[in-house]
Amino acid sequence: MTKPLVRTERLAAGYGRVPAIEEVTFEVEAGERVALLGPNGGGKTTLLRVLLGELRPMRGTVQVHGRAATVPQTERSRLDFPVSALDVALMGVLPRLPWWKRPGGADRELAREALERVGVAGRAADTFGDLSGGQRQRVLIARGLVQDAELLLLDEPFSGLDVPAAQSLESLIAELAREGRGVVIATHDLRQARRWDAVLCLNHRQIAFGRPDEVLDREVLEATYAGAIIEIPGSDHVGVLPAHHH
């Protein structure tokens, strides 16, 4: 039996003496897409940083088997920096190069292949900041593929994308999972999360973890978002009324 790519047990982590997250116990298997649901400030990014090895646990355990790569929100990326899409993908080789060595021809070919894999090879020479939101997200995923990551950590990758771009990105994520990668996706899109393999609900502490059809009920969602859940007509999102409103 193969080991999970990720396994945590009663994990607590934070930035000072007070944990930002605690009691987090979950697993990510190879080939799984796991949604990470929770409010802004609820600890999603903190958990991703722990899985990357950037933040040490305060309590509990975390095991990551295989190389992990993060795909940050493109809205937080520097868009005024004059680098091409190929340059950004090529950054994926830097962690395994000595500090004094520059990427070579083989590395550039690897970056081109990754851009081809995610469907933006034709924009390789274009300035990263000139690309659409969906194209930038694909370039950042290509950077993770250049790192040869078995585990991809996507921080709200659908933020700011229109419907066709979001659907296209969701299809790419499914393809990457079918190739055997584990993918953790921080998201606010409830209906999207229901289509994935597992969901972890987090609001400073773990609320629930399991198959979406087993754990995503109203009680769990109200605890996750600390308020009453309302459906927004014509939208793929839910609305949240603050707790004092109900």
Short mmCIF file of C-alpha atoms in Angstrom, two decimals:
data_model
loop_
_atom_site.label_atom_id
_atom_site.label_comp_id
_atom_site.label_asym_id
_atom_site.label_seq_id
_atom_site.Cartn_x
_atom_site.Cartn_y
_atom_site.Cartn_z
CA MET A 1 0.00 0.00 0.00
CA THR A 2 1.45 3.35 -1.00
CA LYS A 3 1.92 6.12 1.52
CA PRO A 4 -0.32 9.21 1.29
CA LEU A 5 1.44 12.26 -0.14
CA VAL A 6 0.32 14.19 2.96
CA ARG A 7 -0.67 13.03 6.43
CA THR A 8 -1.23 15.32 9.40
CA GLU A 9 -2.27 14.37 12.93
CA ARG A 10 -3.68 16.96 15.35
CA LEU A 11 -1.54 19.61 13.66
CA ALA A 12 -1.26 23.08 15.20
CA ALA A 13 0.75 25.91 13.67
CA GLY A 14 0.98 29.70 13.74
CA TYR A 15 3.25 32.70 13.81
CA GLY A 16 3.53 33.51 17.50
CA ARG A 17 2.57 31.65 20.63
CA VAL A 18 -1.09 31.38 19.67
CA PRO A 19 -1.86 28.82 16.92
CA ALA A 20 -3.50 30.07 13.74
CA ILE A 21 -4.74 26.52 13.09
CA GLU A 22 -5.13 23.50 15.36
CA GLU A 23 -6.48 19.96 15.51
CA VAL A 24 -5.93 19.44 11.77
CA THR A 25 -5.95 15.75 10.83
CA PHE A 26 -6.22 14.82 7.15
CA GLU A 27 -4.59 12.97 4.26
CA VAL A 28 -3.96 13.58 0.57
CA GLU A 29 -3.50 10.53 -1.66
CA ALA A 30 -1.75 10.53 -5.03
CA GLY A 31 -4.30 11.44 -7.70
CA GLU A 32 -6.64 13.21 -5.28
CA ARG A 33 -8.05 16.73 -5.54
CA VAL A 34 -8.70 18.08 -2.05
CA ALA A 35 -10.65 21.31 -1.55
CA LEU A 36 -9.60 23.52 1.33
CA LEU A 37 -12.65 25.55 2.41
CA GLY A 38 -12.70 28.31 4.98
CA PRO A 39 -13.13 32.05 5.52
CA ASN A 40 -10.45 34.62 4.78
CA GLY A 41 -8.10 34.62 7.76
CA GLY A 42 -9.28 31.15 8.79
CA GLY A 43 -5.87 29.50 8.36
CA LYS A 44 -5.87 28.14 4.79
CA THR A 45 -2.62 29.87 3.79
CA THR A 46 -1.03 28.90 7.11
CA LEU A 47 -1.76 25.24 6.40
CA LEU A 48 -0.30 25.52 2.89
CA ARG A 49 2.87 27.03 4.34
CA VAL A 50 3.20 24.11 6.76
CA LEU A 51 2.83 21.62 3.90
CA LEU A 52 5.54 23.50 1.97
CA GLY A 53 7.90 23.30 4.93
CA GLU A 54 7.98 27.08 5.41
CA LEU A 55 6.33 26.90 8.83
CA ARG A 56 7.08 24.39 11.57
CA PRO A 57 4.27 22.77 13.55
CA MET A 58 3.70 23.89 17.14
CA ARG A 59 2.05 20.60 18.00
CA GLY A 60 1.07 17.42 16.25
CA THR A 61 2.72 15.91 13.19
CA VAL A 62 2.91 16.53 9.46
CA GLN A 63 4.37 14.14 6.90
CA VAL A 64 4.83 15.13 3.26
CA HIS A 65 6.12 12.39 0.95
CA GLY A 66 7.36 13.86 -2.31
CA ARG A 67 8.16 17.34 -3.55
CA ALA A 68 5.56 20.07 -2.98
CA ALA A 69 5.12 23.27 -4.98
CA THR A 70 2.86 26.23 -4.38
CA VAL A 71 0.78 28.09 -6.94
CA PRO A 72 0.02 31.49 -5.37
CA GLN A 73 -2.84 33.80 -6.21
CA THR A 74 -1.94 35.66 -9.40
CA GLU A 75 -3.64 38.75 -7.95
CA ARG A 76 -0.79 38.90 -5.43
CA SER A 77 1.95 38.41 -8.01
CA ARG A 78 4.16 41.25 -9.20
CA LEU A 79 2.69 42.06 -12.59
CA ASP A 80 4.96 45.04 -13.31
CA PHE A 81 8.15 42.97 -13.26
CA PRO A 82 9.44 42.57 -16.84
CA VAL A 83 9.75 38.78 -17.01
CA SER A 84 8.34 36.48 -19.68
CA ALA A 85 6.08 33.50 -19.15
CA LEU A 86 9.07 31.28 -19.92
CA ASP A 87 11.15 33.07 -17.27
CA VAL A 88 8.48 32.44 -14.65
CA ALA A 89 8.22 28.74 -15.53
CA LEU A 90 12.02 28.52 -15.51
CA MET A 91 12.05 29.70 -11.89
CA GLY A 92 10.95 26.16 -11.02
CA VAL A 93 14.51 24.88 -11.56
CA LEU A 94 16.12 27.36 -9.15
CA PRO A 95 15.56 25.36 -5.92
CA ARG A 96 17.70 22.51 -7.23
CA LEU A 97 20.53 24.61 -8.73
CA PRO A 98 23.61 25.82 -6.82
CA TRP A 99 23.33 29.54 -6.06
CA TRP A 100 26.11 30.35 -8.50
CA LYS A 101 24.72 28.39 -11.45
CA ARG A 102 22.32 29.81 -14.02
CA PRO A 103 19.66 27.69 -15.77
CA GLY A 104 20.97 26.07 -18.95
CA GLY A 105 19.51 24.92 -22.25
CA ALA A 106 18.10 21.69 -20.82
CA ASP A 107 16.35 23.68 -18.09
CA ARG A 108 14.81 26.05 -20.63
CA GLU A 109 13.57 23.09 -22.66
CA LEU A 110 12.00 21.64 -19.51
CA ALA A 111 10.24 24.96 -18.91
CA ARG A 112 8.98 25.06 -22.51
CA GLU A 113 7.63 21.52 -22.16
CA ALA A 114 5.80 22.52 -18.97
CA LEU A 115 4.22 25.53 -20.71
CA GLU A 116 3.17 23.20 -23.52
CA ARG A 117 1.67 20.79 -20.97
CA VAL A 118 -0.55 23.50 -19.48
CA GLY A 119 -1.54 24.93 -22.87
CA VAL A 120 0.30 28.26 -23.00
CA ALA A 121 3.40 27.42 -25.05
CA GLY A 122 2.38 30.04 -27.58
CA ARG A 123 2.70 32.79 -24.95
CA ALA A 124 6.19 31.79 -23.74
CA ALA A 125 7.84 35.04 -24.89
CA ASP A 126 5.02 37.29 -23.65
CA THR A 127 5.44 39.39 -20.52
CA PHE A 128 3.85 37.62 -17.57
CA GLY A 129 1.92 40.71 -16.49
CA ASP A 130 0.32 41.04 -19.93
CA LEU A 131 -1.29 37.60 -19.76
CA SER A 132 -4.89 37.03 -18.70
CA GLY A 133 -5.59 35.77 -15.18
CA GLY A 134 -6.20 32.23 -16.42
CA GLN A 135 -3.00 32.22 -18.47
CA ARG A 136 -0.96 33.51 -15.52
CA GLN A 137 -2.39 30.73 -13.34
CA ARG A 138 -1.35 28.15 -15.92
CA VAL A 139 2.18 29.59 -16.09
CA LEU A 140 2.47 29.31 -12.30
CA ILE A 141 1.29 25.69 -12.49
CA ALA A 142 3.94 25.11 -15.16
CA ARG A 143 6.53 26.42 -12.70
CA GLY A 144 5.36 23.74 -10.25
CA LEU A 145 5.67 21.07 -12.94
CA VAL A 146 9.23 22.20 -13.66
CA GLN A 147 9.92 21.56 -9.97
CA ASP A 148 8.72 17.98 -10.62
CA ALA A 149 6.23 18.39 -7.79
CA GLU A 150 4.09 15.42 -6.77
CA LEU A 151 1.98 17.73 -4.60
CA LEU A 152 0.56 21.00 -5.96
CA LEU A 153 -0.80 23.57 -3.47
CA LEU A 154 -3.09 26.09 -5.18
CA ASP A 155 -4.06 29.19 -3.21
CA GLU A 156 -7.45 30.36 -4.54
CA PRO A 157 -6.48 29.73 -8.19
CA PHE A 158 -9.94 30.65 -9.52
CA SER A 159 -10.01 34.11 -7.96
CA GLY A 160 -10.73 36.74 -10.61
CA LEU A 161 -11.21 34.25 -13.48
CA ASP A 162 -14.21 34.37 -15.78
CA VAL A 163 -16.34 31.23 -16.23
CA PRO A 164 -14.60 29.82 -19.36
CA ALA A 165 -11.14 30.33 -17.83
CA ALA A 166 -12.25 28.73 -14.55
CA GLN A 167 -13.72 25.72 -16.35
CA SER A 168 -10.56 25.31 -18.40
CA LEU A 169 -8.38 25.50 -15.28
CA GLU A 170 -10.58 22.96 -13.48
CA SER A 171 -10.11 20.55 -16.42
CA LEU A 172 -6.33 21.01 -16.23
CA ILE A 173 -6.35 20.28 -12.48
CA ALA A 174 -8.31 17.08 -13.16
CA GLU A 175 -5.75 16.02 -15.78
CA LEU A 176 -2.83 16.66 -13.41
CA ALA A 177 -4.56 14.57 -10.72
CA ARG A 178 -5.15 11.72 -13.18
CA GLU A 179 -1.39 11.72 -13.82
CA GLY A 180 -0.93 10.86 -10.13
CA ARG A 181 -0.34 14.23 -8.53
CA GLY A 182 -2.05 15.29 -5.34
CA VAL A 183 -3.68 18.72 -5.62
CA VAL A 184 -4.84 20.84 -2.68
CA ILE A 185 -7.00 23.79 -3.75
CA ALA A 186 -7.88 26.60 -1.36
CA THR A 187 -11.22 27.90 -2.61
CA HIS A 188 -14.49 29.62 -1.71
CA ASP A 189 -16.45 27.88 -4.47
CA LEU A 190 -18.71 25.37 -2.72
CA ARG A 191 -20.24 23.78 -5.81
CA GLN A 192 -16.80 23.30 -7.30
CA ALA A 193 -15.55 21.71 -4.07
CA ARG A 194 -18.43 19.21 -4.23
CA ARG A 195 -17.00 17.85 -7.51
CA TRP A 196 -13.61 17.00 -6.02
CA ASP A 197 -12.43 13.92 -4.15
CA ALA A 198 -12.24 15.26 -0.60
CA VAL A 199 -12.76 18.48 1.31
CA LEU A 200 -11.13 19.93 4.42
CA CYS A 201 -13.17 22.60 6.21
CA LEU A 202 -11.05 24.92 8.31
CA ASN A 203 -11.78 27.89 10.53
CA HIS A 204 -8.73 28.11 12.82
CA ARG A 205 -9.51 24.52 13.77
CA GLN A 206 -10.59 21.62 11.62
CA ILE A 207 -14.35 21.52 11.23
CA ALA A 208 -14.59 18.45 8.99
CA PHE A 209 -12.66 16.30 6.54
CA GLY A 210 -13.95 13.66 4.14
CA ARG A 211 -15.85 13.09 0.93
CA PRO A 212 -17.82 16.19 -0.08
CA ASP A 213 -21.14 14.34 -0.20
CA GLU A 214 -20.57 13.11 3.36
CA VAL A 215 -19.36 16.26 5.12
CA LEU A 216 -20.70 19.33 3.30
CA ASP A 217 -23.96 19.82 5.13
CA ARG A 218 -25.40 23.07 6.44
CA GLU A 219 -24.17 22.51 9.99
CA VAL A 220 -20.56 22.04 8.83
CA LEU A 221 -20.71 25.06 6.53
CA GLU A 222 -22.17 27.32 9.22
CA ALA A 223 -19.39 26.24 11.59
CA THR A 224 -16.79 26.74 8.86
CA TYR A 225 -17.93 30.24 7.99
CA ALA A 226 -19.21 31.22 11.47
CA GLY A 227 -22.56 32.32 10.12
CA ALA A 228 -25.77 31.27 8.44
CA ILE A 229 -25.39 29.95 4.90
CA ILE A 230 -27.59 31.32 2.12
CA GLU A 231 -27.66 30.32 -1.54
CA ILE A 232 -27.01 33.15 -4.00
CA PRO A 233 -29.38 32.74 -6.96
CA GLY A 234 -27.61 32.28 -10.29
CA SER A 235 -24.20 31.92 -8.60
CA ASP A 236 -21.80 29.09 -7.85
CA HIS A 237 -21.03 30.66 -4.47
CA VAL A 238 -22.77 30.73 -1.13
CA GLY A 239 -23.45 33.79 0.95
CA VAL A 240 -22.71 33.93 4.65
CA LEU A 241 -24.68 35.93 7.17
CA PRO A 242 -22.60 36.83 10.25
CA ALA A 243 -23.42 34.78 13.33
CA HIS A 244 -25.14 37.67 15.13
CA HIS A 245 -27.70 37.92 12.29
CA HIS A 246 -29.35 34.59 13.02
#
